[in-house]
Amino acid sequence: MAVDYTQLSKGLGWFSLALGAAELLAPRKITQALDAEGNERLVKAFGAREIAAGLAILGAPAHTERVGSRVAGDALDLGALALAARNSPRNPWVWGAIGFVVGATVADVLVTRGLKQVPTLDDMDPAKAPPPRAGSGKATSPEPAHTASGTPPVVA
């Protein structure tokens, strides 16, 4: 069974939007659950980062670096959660959040690696590439000779 990494990437994009919205809309609840009151601005900043990542991924779901950037965000999340675990080592919400972020990191890494294996049109033989779609920004028919040479057409 073939895995559609572009579709998985879109799922990560939507997940980023949802998580970012939760962090922006409920930072106090999140910090209370993690025994990290006073860090609501940090949670909001992480939410903005998630939304930016989600929008970037949905804008170009096959773009490896955009999905890979989520891994850097996961590292920031894990660093913040490590501090929360140090301050409140018996808090099950902290350990649950760490497990959640580790799972997301695994998904991010697997999708990023999978996208690197997906051939793009640039990798294809131009003779075998499908014709461009109308409205794609690529020429759908040969350019007239007068515009290709840069000379204006002769009108009689």
Coordinates of C-alpha atoms in Angstrom, one line a residue:
M1 CA 0.0 0.0 0.0
A2 CA 1.4 3.4 -1.0
V3 CA 1.5 6.1 1.6
D4 CA 0.3 9.6 0.4
Y5 CA 2.7 11.8 2.3
T6 CA 1.2 14.9 0.8
Q7 CA -2.1 14.0 2.4
L8 CA -0.4 13.3 5.7
S9 CA 1.3 16.6 5.4
K10 CA -2.1 18.3 5.0
G11 CA -3.3 16.5 8.1
L12 CA -0.3 17.9 10.0
G13 CA -1.2 21.4 8.7
W14 CA -4.7 21.1 10.0
F15 CA -3.5 19.7 13.3
S16 CA -1.1 22.7 13.6
L17 CA -4.0 25.1 13.1
A18 CA -6.2 23.4 15.7
L19 CA -3.4 23.2 18.3
G20 CA -2.4 26.8 17.6
A21 CA -6.0 28.0 18.1
A22 CA -6.3 26.1 21.4
E23 CA -3.0 27.7 22.6
L24 CA -4.1 31.1 21.5
L25 CA -7.7 30.8 22.9
A26 CA -7.0 29.0 26.2
P27 CA -3.5 29.7 27.4
R28 CA -4.6 30.1 31.0
K29 CA -6.2 26.6 31.1
I30 CA -3.1 25.1 29.5
T31 CA -0.7 26.8 32.0
Q32 CA -2.9 25.8 34.9
A33 CA -3.0 22.1 33.8
L34 CA 0.8 22.2 33.5
D35 CA 1.4 24.0 36.8
A36 CA 3.0 26.8 34.7
E37 CA 0.9 29.8 35.6
G38 CA 2.5 33.0 34.5
N39 CA 3.6 31.6 31.2
E40 CA 0.5 32.4 29.2
R41 CA 2.3 34.7 26.8
L42 CA 4.7 31.9 26.0
V43 CA 1.8 29.5 25.3
K44 CA 0.2 32.2 23.0
A45 CA 3.5 32.6 21.2
F46 CA 3.7 28.8 20.7
G47 CA 0.1 29.0 19.4
A48 CA 1.0 31.7 16.9
R49 CA 4.0 29.6 15.7
E50 CA 1.7 26.5 15.3
I51 CA -0.8 28.6 13.2
A52 CA 2.0 29.9 11.0
A53 CA 3.4 26.4 10.5
G54 CA -0.1 25.1 9.7
L55 CA -0.8 27.8 7.1
A56 CA 2.6 27.3 5.5
I57 CA 2.1 23.6 5.2
L58 CA -1.4 23.9 3.8
G59 CA 0.0 26.4 1.3
A60 CA 2.5 23.9 0.0
P61 CA 1.9 20.5 1.6
A62 CA 4.6 18.8 -0.5
H63 CA 7.3 21.2 0.7
T64 CA 9.6 19.2 2.8
E65 CA 11.1 22.1 4.8
R66 CA 7.8 23.4 5.8
V67 CA 6.8 20.1 7.4
G68 CA 10.3 19.7 8.8
S69 CA 10.1 23.1 10.5
R70 CA 7.5 21.5 12.8
V71 CA 10.3 19.4 14.2
A72 CA 12.0 22.5 15.4
G73 CA 8.8 23.7 17.0
D74 CA 8.5 20.3 18.7
A75 CA 12.0 20.8 20.2
L76 CA 10.9 24.1 21.6
D77 CA 7.8 22.5 23.1
L78 CA 9.8 19.7 24.6
G79 CA 12.2 22.2 26.1
A80 CA 9.4 24.1 27.8
L81 CA 7.7 20.9 28.9
A82 CA 11.0 19.7 30.4
L83 CA 11.1 22.8 32.6
A84 CA 7.4 22.2 33.6
A85 CA 8.4 18.6 34.5
R86 CA 11.3 19.8 36.6
N87 CA 9.0 22.2 38.5
S88 CA 6.1 19.7 38.8
P89 CA 7.5 16.2 38.4
R90 CA 4.3 14.4 39.5
N91 CA 1.9 16.3 37.3
P92 CA 0.3 13.7 34.9
W93 CA -0.7 16.5 32.5
V94 CA 2.9 17.4 32.0
W95 CA 3.9 13.8 31.2
G96 CA 0.9 13.4 29.0
A97 CA 1.8 16.6 27.1
I98 CA 5.4 15.3 26.7
G99 CA 4.1 12.0 25.3
F100 CA 1.8 13.9 23.0
V101 CA 4.7 16.1 21.6
V102 CA 7.0 13.0 21.2
G103 CA 4.2 11.4 19.1
A104 CA 3.8 14.5 17.0
T105 CA 7.5 14.7 16.5
V106 CA 7.6 11.1 15.3
A107 CA 4.8 11.9 12.8
D108 CA 6.6 15.1 11.7
V109 CA 9.9 13.3 11.1
L110 CA 8.2 10.4 9.2
V111 CA 6.2 12.7 7.0
T112 CA 9.2 14.8 6.3
R113 CA 11.3 11.8 5.3
G114 CA 8.4 10.5 3.2
L115 CA 8.1 13.8 1.3
K116 CA 11.8 13.6 0.5
Q117 CA 11.1 10.4 -1.4
V118 CA 8.1 11.7 -3.4
P119 CA 9.2 12.7 -6.9
T120 CA 8.4 16.2 -8.0
L121 CA 7.8 17.5 -11.5
D122 CA 11.4 18.8 -11.5
D123 CA 12.6 15.2 -11.0
M124 CA 10.6 13.9 -14.0
D125 CA 11.6 13.7 -17.6
P126 CA 10.0 16.7 -19.2
A127 CA 8.7 14.6 -22.0
K128 CA 6.8 12.4 -19.5
A129 CA 5.5 15.2 -17.4
P130 CA 1.8 15.9 -17.6
P131 CA 0.8 19.0 -19.5
P132 CA 0.3 22.1 -17.3
R133 CA -3.2 22.9 -16.2
A134 CA -4.9 26.1 -17.3
G135 CA -4.4 28.7 -14.6
S136 CA -1.4 27.1 -13.1
G137 CA 0.9 29.9 -14.1
K138 CA 2.8 27.8 -16.6
A139 CA 2.3 28.1 -20.3
T140 CA -0.3 25.8 -21.7
S141 CA 0.7 26.5 -25.3
P142 CA 3.9 27.5 -27.1
E143 CA 4.7 31.2 -26.9
P144 CA 4.3 33.1 -30.1
A145 CA 7.5 33.7 -31.9
H146 CA 7.3 37.5 -31.7
T147 CA 7.1 37.5 -27.9
A148 CA 9.8 34.8 -27.4
S149 CA 12.3 37.0 -29.4
G150 CA 11.3 40.2 -27.6
T151 CA 10.3 42.0 -30.8
P152 CA 6.8 43.5 -31.1
P153 CA 4.5 41.9 -33.7
V154 CA 4.3 43.4 -37.1
V155 CA 0.8 44.8 -37.7
A156 CA 0.0 45.6 -41.4

